[in-house]
Amino acid sequence: MNNFIYDIPTKVYFGENQLGNLGPELAKFGKRVLLTYGGGSIKKMGLYDKVVAEIKKAGLQLFELSGIEPNPRIDSVRAGAEICKKEHIDVLLAVGGGSTIDATKFMAAGALVDFDPWDFFSEKWAPLTDALPIVSILTLAATGSEMDAGGVISNPKTKDKIGRVERPMLPRVSFLDPTNTYTVSPYQTACGASDMLSHICEVYFNMSTDLYMLDTVMEGLMKSIIKYAPVAMKEPDNYEARANLMWASSWAINGFIDGGKRQAWSCHPIEHELSAIYDITHGLGLAIITPRWMKYCLSEATVSKYVQFGVNVFDIDKSLPAMEIATKAIDMFADFLFKTLGLKSTLSAVGIDDTHFEVMAEKAAGIGGTKYGFVPLAPKDISEILKMSL
Ligand code: NZQ
Ligand code: ZN
């Protein structure tokens, strides 16, 4: 196992009836709170009223920014950073899914610099050394943004979607109440499950052989998602299913499972190009790409990892020939995504053709650094994976 530093400062309030802690937690950072949220789901589910009541009870001053889009856009970040500067905001409270939390992270950092947010975040010459404190209330189990330092932001004008992973953007406190995900649609629940699985696969598919403990944790996380996502889709208010998915979403990406692994991600850079151009749901794009990536990377050199995956996650008979186990494992993974979760299985099915494949492949390889992935991917390899996904 390689050396690593694990240091996550996010305090998590997990479970029901913890919102009474919100006011006191926010008050630790100051009096002026910017509440951020998306297109209105938090109002429909009654969470908005509860949050506002807690903020008022704590005697804090409330400012608001709503309308943060799925695949959040830089204009929302600009608006939020502007409010922070003008109103001397002390702390940002993001209530929503990954899009709201991500955009809020960029607002919190953008508030402390004099650059235009897009210039600042897309040009890595300017180090991101500080951000206003962020508190989150998660309403969709998927991205893990509630407990990681990452954020992804889109610029519809340039058709770019860029990510930054910066320690100051880590939420200081996150409220994870599974009942806040009861209203998530079956489709978004499926996309969330696909996203979490992909986060784990990006790390799990690695040829290191000395990470038994981490591999076992990842297999447990994947089995939990495979077990509970279909339950949550059928029974939206099944607490056990929602709770297991919610905690899995955080642990799939909070840095724990990749302790010691040094490897760039592969499917995410490709998917980010898809959602940058076509604005598709992140988890859906990953569902289409990930099994094709697995197929593309399978060889005599990598087959042992697939065997481990097939035997430990899908209970495939370990006495079968290695290649047979590997292909069966990929098929079972794809069946889970497309048959059990009901996600669309091809790019054509979501209206995407090969028009932009070359540009996407170049960008994914360049920005995403896919040549340092599980199997090194050059633009031509990415084009091939995209073609396999048509
Ligand atoms: O906008 P509202 O009204 O809130 O509706 C949202 C949105 O339409 C809805 N929703 C959320 N919670 C709900 C709900 N509807 C009913 N009940 C609830 N409780 O769901 C829709 C999707 O929400 P969104 O936040 O976009 O989904 P998700 O959490 O999947 O976030 C996706 C974004 O996160 C990025 C993705 O690229 C994408 O931009 N990612 C962030 C990562 C990170 N921070 O580390 C890593 C990921 O790999 C990913 O790239
Ligand atoms: Zn993801």
Coordinates of C-alpha atoms and ligand atoms in Angstrom, one line a residue:
M1 CA 0.0 0.0 0.0
N2 CA 1.4 3.4 -1.0
N3 CA 1.6 6.3 1.5
F4 CA -1.3 8.6 1.7
I5 CA -2.9 11.3 3.9
Y6 CA -6.5 10.8 4.9
D7 CA -8.0 13.9 6.5
I8 CA -11.7 14.7 6.0
P9 CA -13.0 17.5 8.2
T10 CA -16.7 17.1 7.2
K11 CA -18.9 16.6 10.2
V12 CA -21.9 14.4 9.3
Y13 CA -25.3 14.4 11.0
F14 CA -26.8 11.2 9.7
G15 CA -30.4 10.1 10.1
E16 CA -33.8 11.6 10.9
N17 CA -34.6 14.5 13.2
Q18 CA -31.2 16.1 13.2
L19 CA -32.2 19.4 11.7
G20 CA -32.3 21.0 15.2
N21 CA -28.5 21.1 14.9
L22 CA -28.5 23.2 11.8
G23 CA -28.9 26.6 13.4
P24 CA -26.1 26.1 15.9
E25 CA -23.8 24.7 13.3
L26 CA -24.4 27.6 10.9
A27 CA -24.0 30.1 13.8
K28 CA -20.4 28.8 14.4
F29 CA -19.4 30.5 11.1
G30 CA -21.3 33.8 11.5
K31 CA -24.7 35.4 11.1
R32 CA -25.2 35.9 7.4
V33 CA -26.3 32.7 5.6
L34 CA -26.7 32.2 1.8
L35 CA -29.2 29.4 1.2
T36 CA -28.8 27.8 -2.2
Y37 CA -31.1 25.3 -4.0
G38 CA -32.2 24.0 -7.3
G39 CA -35.4 24.0 -9.3
G40 CA -37.9 23.7 -6.4
S41 CA -37.9 20.1 -5.2
I42 CA -37.0 21.2 -1.7
K43 CA -40.1 23.4 -1.6
K44 CA -42.4 20.6 -2.8
M45 CA -41.1 18.2 -0.2
G46 CA -41.5 20.7 2.6
L47 CA -37.8 20.8 3.4
Y48 CA -37.4 24.5 2.5
D49 CA -39.9 25.6 5.2
K50 CA -38.1 23.5 7.8
V51 CA -34.7 24.9 6.9
V52 CA -35.9 28.5 6.9
A53 CA -37.5 27.9 10.3
E54 CA -34.3 26.6 11.8
I55 CA -32.3 29.5 10.4
K56 CA -34.8 32.0 11.9
K57 CA -34.8 30.2 15.2
A58 CA -31.1 30.6 15.4
G59 CA -31.4 34.3 14.8
L60 CA -29.4 34.2 11.6
Q61 CA -29.9 36.5 8.5
L62 CA -31.1 34.7 5.4
F63 CA -30.2 35.3 1.8
E64 CA -31.2 33.0 -1.1
L65 CA -30.2 31.8 -4.5
S66 CA -32.5 29.4 -6.2
G67 CA -32.6 27.8 -9.7
I68 CA -29.3 26.0 -9.7
E69 CA -29.5 23.7 -12.8
P70 CA -28.8 20.0 -13.0
N71 CA -25.3 20.0 -14.6
P72 CA -24.9 23.4 -12.9
R73 CA -23.8 26.3 -14.9
I74 CA -21.2 29.0 -14.4
D75 CA -23.8 31.8 -14.5
S76 CA -25.3 30.4 -11.3
V77 CA -21.8 30.4 -9.7
R78 CA -21.3 34.0 -10.9
A79 CA -24.6 35.1 -9.3
G80 CA -23.8 33.3 -6.0
A81 CA -20.3 34.6 -5.7
E82 CA -21.7 38.1 -6.4
I83 CA -24.3 37.8 -3.6
C84 CA -21.5 36.6 -1.2
K85 CA -19.4 39.6 -1.9
K86 CA -22.2 42.2 -1.9
E87 CA -23.9 40.8 1.2
H88 CA -20.8 39.8 3.2
I89 CA -22.0 36.3 3.5
D90 CA -20.4 34.2 6.3
V91 CA -21.5 30.7 5.4
L92 CA -23.3 29.0 2.4
L93 CA -26.0 26.4 3.0
A94 CA -26.5 24.1 0.0
V95 CA -29.8 22.1 0.1
G96 CA -30.1 19.6 -2.8
G97 CA -28.2 17.1 -4.9
G98 CA -24.7 17.2 -6.3
S99 CA -25.5 20.0 -8.7
T100 CA -26.5 22.4 -5.9
I101 CA -23.7 21.4 -3.6
D102 CA -21.1 21.6 -6.4
A103 CA -22.2 25.0 -7.6
T104 CA -22.2 26.2 -4.0
K105 CA -18.6 25.1 -3.6
F106 CA -17.6 27.2 -6.6
M107 CA -19.6 30.2 -5.3
A108 CA -17.8 29.8 -1.9
A109 CA -14.4 29.9 -3.6
G110 CA -15.3 32.5 -6.2
A111 CA -16.5 34.8 -3.5
L112 CA -12.9 35.3 -2.3
V113 CA -11.2 36.2 -5.5
D114 CA -11.4 39.1 -7.9
F115 CA -11.4 37.0 -11.1
D116 CA -14.4 36.0 -13.2
P117 CA -15.3 32.6 -11.8
W118 CA -15.0 30.7 -15.1
D119 CA -11.5 32.2 -15.7
F120 CA -10.5 31.4 -12.2
F121 CA -11.7 27.8 -12.2
S122 CA -10.8 26.8 -15.7
E123 CA -7.3 28.2 -15.6
K124 CA -5.3 26.3 -13.1
W125 CA -2.6 29.0 -12.8
A126 CA -4.5 30.6 -10.0
P127 CA -4.3 28.4 -6.9
L128 CA -7.5 27.9 -5.0
T129 CA -6.4 28.5 -1.4
D130 CA -9.6 29.5 0.4
A131 CA -13.3 29.4 0.3
L132 CA -16.2 30.5 2.5
P133 CA -17.5 27.7 4.8
I134 CA -20.1 25.4 3.2
V135 CA -22.8 23.4 5.0
S136 CA -24.9 20.9 3.0
I137 CA -28.2 19.2 3.3
L138 CA -28.2 16.3 0.9
T139 CA -31.4 15.4 -0.9
L140 CA -30.2 12.9 -3.5
A141 CA -27.8 10.0 -3.0
A142 CA -25.4 10.0 -5.9
T143 CA -22.3 12.2 -6.3
G144 CA -20.8 12.2 -2.8
S145 CA -20.4 16.0 -3.1
E146 CA -21.6 16.2 0.5
M147 CA -18.3 14.7 1.7
D148 CA -15.7 15.3 -0.9
A149 CA -13.6 18.2 -2.1
G150 CA -14.7 17.9 -5.7
G151 CA -17.1 20.0 -7.9
V152 CA -18.0 20.0 -11.5
I153 CA -19.3 23.1 -13.4
S154 CA -20.5 23.6 -17.0
N155 CA -20.1 26.5 -19.4
P156 CA -22.8 26.2 -22.1
K157 CA -21.1 28.8 -24.2
T158 CA -17.8 26.9 -24.6
K159 CA -19.5 23.5 -24.1
D160 CA -17.0 22.7 -21.4
K161 CA -17.6 20.9 -18.2
I162 CA -14.7 21.1 -15.8
G163 CA -13.9 19.6 -12.4
R164 CA -11.8 20.9 -9.5
V165 CA -10.9 19.0 -6.4
E166 CA -9.8 21.5 -3.8
R167 CA -9.7 21.0 -0.1
P168 CA -11.2 24.4 0.8
M169 CA -14.4 23.3 -1.0
L170 CA -15.0 20.4 1.4
P171 CA -18.3 20.9 3.2
R172 CA -17.7 21.6 6.9
V173 CA -20.9 20.0 8.0
S174 CA -23.4 17.8 6.0
F175 CA -26.8 16.6 7.0
L176 CA -27.7 13.2 5.6
D177 CA -31.3 12.4 6.4
P178 CA -32.5 9.5 4.2
T179 CA -36.1 10.7 4.5
N180 CA -35.1 13.7 2.4
T181 CA -34.5 11.3 -0.5
Y182 CA -38.0 9.7 -0.4
T183 CA -39.2 12.0 -3.1
V184 CA -36.4 11.3 -5.5
S185 CA -37.9 9.7 -8.7
P186 CA -37.1 6.1 -9.7
Y187 CA -35.1 7.5 -12.6
Q188 CA -32.9 9.8 -10.5
T189 CA -32.5 7.0 -7.9
A190 CA -31.2 4.7 -10.7
C191 CA -28.9 7.4 -12.1
G192 CA -27.6 8.0 -8.5
A193 CA -26.9 4.3 -8.1
S194 CA -25.1 4.2 -11.5
D195 CA -23.0 7.2 -10.5
M196 CA -21.9 5.6 -7.1
L197 CA -21.1 2.3 -8.8
S198 CA -18.9 4.1 -11.3
H199 CA -17.1 6.1 -8.6
I200 CA -16.2 2.7 -7.1
C201 CA -15.2 1.1 -10.4
E202 CA -12.9 4.0 -11.3
V203 CA -10.9 3.0 -8.2
Y204 CA -11.5 -0.7 -7.9
F205 CA -10.4 -1.6 -11.4
N206 CA -6.7 -1.3 -10.6
M207 CA -4.0 -3.9 -10.9
S208 CA -2.5 -3.4 -7.4
T209 CA -2.7 -6.6 -5.5
D210 CA -1.9 -5.5 -2.0
L211 CA -5.2 -3.7 -1.2
Y212 CA -7.3 -6.5 0.1
M213 CA -8.9 -4.4 2.8
L214 CA -9.9 -1.6 0.5
D215 CA -11.0 -4.0 -2.3
T216 CA -13.3 -5.8 0.2
V217 CA -14.8 -2.5 1.4
M218 CA -15.5 -1.5 -2.3
E219 CA -17.1 -4.9 -3.0
G220 CA -19.3 -4.4 0.0
L221 CA -20.3 -0.9 -1.2
M222 CA -21.1 -2.2 -4.7
K223 CA -23.2 -5.1 -3.2
S224 CA -25.1 -2.6 -1.0
I225 CA -25.9 -0.4 -4.0
I226 CA -27.0 -3.4 -6.1
K227 CA -29.2 -4.7 -3.3
Y228 CA -30.8 -1.4 -2.3
A229 CA -31.2 0.7 -5.5
P230 CA -34.0 -1.5 -6.9
V231 CA -35.8 -1.5 -3.5
A232 CA -35.7 2.3 -3.3
M233 CA -37.1 2.5 -6.8
K234 CA -40.0 0.3 -5.9
E235 CA -40.6 1.6 -2.4
P236 CA -39.4 5.2 -2.3
D237 CA -40.0 5.6 1.4
N238 CA -38.1 2.4 2.4
Y239 CA -35.8 3.9 5.1
E240 CA -33.4 1.0 5.1
A241 CA -32.8 1.2 1.4
R242 CA -32.5 5.0 1.3
A243 CA -30.1 5.0 4.3
N244 CA -27.8 2.4 2.8
L245 CA -27.7 4.2 -0.5
M246 CA -27.1 7.6 1.1
W247 CA -24.1 6.5 3.2
A248 CA -22.7 4.5 0.3
S249 CA -22.8 7.6 -1.9
S250 CA -20.5 9.4 0.6
W251 CA -18.1 6.5 1.1
A252 CA -17.8 5.8 -2.6
I253 CA -15.9 9.1 -3.2
N254 CA -14.8 10.6 0.1
G255 CA -11.2 9.5 -0.4
F256 CA -11.3 6.4 1.9
I257 CA -11.4 3.8 -0.8
D258 CA -8.6 5.2 -2.9
G259 CA -6.1 5.3 -0.1
G260 CA -2.8 4.4 -1.7
K261 CA -4.1 4.0 -5.2
R262 CA -2.6 6.3 -7.9
Q263 CA -4.7 6.2 -11.0
A264 CA -6.6 8.6 -13.1
W265 CA -10.3 8.0 -13.6
S266 CA -11.5 6.9 -17.1
C267 CA -15.3 6.9 -17.4
H268 CA -15.9 10.2 -15.7
P269 CA -13.8 12.3 -18.1
I270 CA -15.7 10.7 -21.0
E271 CA -19.1 11.2 -19.4
H272 CA -18.3 14.8 -18.6
E273 CA -17.8 15.5 -22.3
L274 CA -21.2 13.9 -23.0
S275 CA -23.1 16.0 -20.4
A276 CA -21.1 19.1 -21.5
I277 CA -22.4 18.9 -25.0
Y278 CA -25.7 17.1 -24.6
D279 CA -26.7 18.1 -21.0
I280 CA -27.6 14.5 -20.2
T281 CA -27.9 13.2 -16.6
H282 CA -24.5 12.3 -15.3
G283 CA -25.4 8.8 -14.0
L284 CA -27.2 7.9 -17.2
G285 CA -24.1 8.8 -19.3
L286 CA -22.0 6.7 -16.9
A287 CA -24.3 3.7 -17.2
I288 CA -23.9 3.7 -21.0
I289 CA -20.1 4.2 -20.9
T290 CA -18.9 2.1 -18.0
P291 CA -19.8 -1.4 -19.2
R292 CA -18.2 -0.6 -22.6
W293 CA -15.1 0.7 -20.9
M294 CA -14.9 -2.5 -19.0
K295 CA -15.2 -4.5 -22.2
Y296 CA -12.6 -2.4 -23.9
C297 CA -10.1 -2.8 -21.1
L298 CA -10.4 -6.5 -20.7
S299 CA -7.3 -8.5 -21.8
E300 CA -5.1 -11.3 -20.5
A301 CA -3.2 -8.7 -18.5
T302 CA -6.3 -7.3 -16.7
V303 CA -8.6 -10.4 -16.5
S304 CA -7.7 -11.2 -12.9
K305 CA -9.4 -8.0 -11.7
Y306 CA -12.6 -8.9 -13.6
V307 CA -12.5 -12.4 -12.0
Q308 CA -12.3 -10.8 -8.6
F309 CA -15.2 -8.5 -9.5
G310 CA -17.4 -11.3 -10.9
V311 CA -16.8 -13.7 -8.1
N312 CA -17.0 -11.3 -5.2
V313 CA -19.7 -8.9 -6.4
F314 CA -21.9 -11.1 -8.6
D315 CA -21.2 -14.5 -7.0
I316 CA -20.1 -16.1 -10.3
D317 CA -18.7 -19.6 -10.0
K318 CA -15.0 -19.2 -9.5
S319 CA -14.2 -22.6 -11.1
L320 CA -15.2 -21.2 -14.5
P321 CA -12.4 -20.1 -16.9
A322 CA -11.2 -16.6 -16.2
M323 CA -12.3 -15.0 -19.4
E324 CA -15.7 -16.5 -19.1
I325 CA -16.1 -15.1 -15.5
A326 CA -14.9 -11.7 -16.8
T327 CA -17.4 -11.5 -19.7
K328 CA -20.2 -12.8 -17.5
A329 CA -19.4 -10.1 -14.9
I330 CA -19.6 -7.3 -17.4
D331 CA -22.9 -8.7 -18.7
M332 CA -24.3 -8.9 -15.2
F333 CA -23.2 -5.4 -14.5
A334 CA -24.8 -4.1 -17.7
D335 CA -28.0 -6.1 -17.0
F336 CA -28.2 -4.5 -13.6
L337 CA -28.0 -1.0 -15.1
F338 CA -30.2 -1.6 -18.1
K339 CA -32.7 -4.2 -17.0
T340 CA -32.9 -3.9 -13.2
L341 CA -32.6 -0.1 -13.1
G342 CA -34.2 0.4 -16.5
L343 CA -31.6 2.9 -17.7
K344 CA -31.3 3.5 -21.4
S345 CA -28.4 1.4 -22.8
T346 CA -27.0 3.3 -25.8
L347 CA -26.1 6.8 -26.8
S348 CA -28.4 6.6 -29.8
A349 CA -31.3 5.9 -27.4
V350 CA -30.6 9.3 -25.7
G351 CA -30.2 11.1 -29.1
I352 CA -26.5 11.2 -29.3
D353 CA -24.6 10.4 -32.5
D354 CA -21.0 10.4 -33.5
T355 CA -20.8 14.1 -34.6
H356 CA -18.6 15.2 -31.7
F357 CA -16.8 12.0 -30.8
E358 CA -13.4 13.2 -31.9
V359 CA -13.5 16.5 -30.0
M360 CA -14.9 14.7 -26.9
A361 CA -12.2 12.1 -27.1
E362 CA -9.4 14.7 -27.3
K363 CA -10.8 16.7 -24.5
A364 CA -11.5 13.7 -22.2
A365 CA -7.9 12.5 -22.8
G366 CA -6.4 16.0 -22.3
I367 CA -8.4 17.3 -19.3
G368 CA -9.1 14.0 -17.7
G369 CA -5.6 12.5 -18.1
T370 CA -7.0 9.2 -19.1
K371 CA -3.6 7.9 -20.2
Y372 CA -2.9 7.4 -16.5
G373 CA -6.0 5.3 -16.0
F374 CA -6.6 1.6 -15.3
V375 CA -5.7 0.9 -18.9
P376 CA -4.1 4.0 -20.5
L377 CA -6.6 5.6 -22.9
A378 CA -5.5 7.8 -25.8
P379 CA -8.1 9.8 -27.8
K380 CA -8.4 6.9 -30.3
D381 CA -9.3 4.5 -27.5
I382 CA -11.9 6.9 -26.2
S383 CA -13.4 7.2 -29.7
E384 CA -13.6 3.5 -29.8
I385 CA -15.4 3.2 -26.5
L386 CA -17.8 5.9 -27.6
K387 CA -18.5 4.0 -30.8
M388 CA -19.1 0.8 -28.8
S389 CA -21.7 2.8 -26.8
L390 CA -23.7 3.9 -29.9
Ligands
NZQ1 O1 -33.2 21.1 -8.9 P1 -34.1 20.4 -8.0 O2 -35.5 20.9 -8.0 O3 -33.5 20.2 -6.6 O4 -34.4 18.8 -8.6 C1 -33.3 17.9 -8.7 C2 -32.8 17.7 -10.2 O5 -33.9 18.0 -11.1 C3 -33.8 16.5 -8.4 N1 -33.8 16.3 -7.0 C4 -32.8 16.3 -6.1 N2 -33.2 15.9 -4.9 C5 -34.5 15.6 -5.0 C6 -34.9 15.8 -6.3 N3 -36.2 15.6 -6.7 C7 -37.1 15.1 -5.8 N4 -36.7 14.9 -4.5 C8 -35.5 15.1 -4.1 N5 -35.2 14.9 -2.8 O6 -33.0 15.6 -9.1 C9 -32.5 16.2 -10.2 C10 -31.0 16.0 -10.4 O7 -30.3 16.7 -9.3 P2 -28.7 16.9 -9.4 O8 -28.3 17.6 -8.2 O9 -28.4 17.4 -10.7 O10 -28.2 15.3 -9.4 P3 -26.9 14.7 -8.9 O11 -26.8 14.7 -7.4 O12 -26.7 13.5 -9.6 O13 -25.7 15.7 -9.3 C11 -25.2 15.7 -10.6 C12 -24.0 16.7 -10.8 O14 -22.9 16.4 -9.9 C13 -21.7 16.2 -10.7 C14 -22.3 15.8 -12.0 O15 -21.3 15.9 -13.0 C15 -23.5 16.6 -12.2 O16 -23.1 17.9 -12.6 N6 -20.8 15.3 -10.0 C16 -20.2 15.8 -8.8 C17 -19.2 15.1 -8.2 C18 -18.5 15.6 -7.0 N7 -18.9 16.7 -6.4 O17 -17.6 14.9 -6.5 C19 -18.8 13.8 -8.7 C20 -19.7 13.2 -9.7 O18 -18.9 12.2 -10.4 C21 -20.3 14.1 -10.6 O19 -19.5 14.5 -11.7
ZN2 ZN -19.9 10.6 -10.9

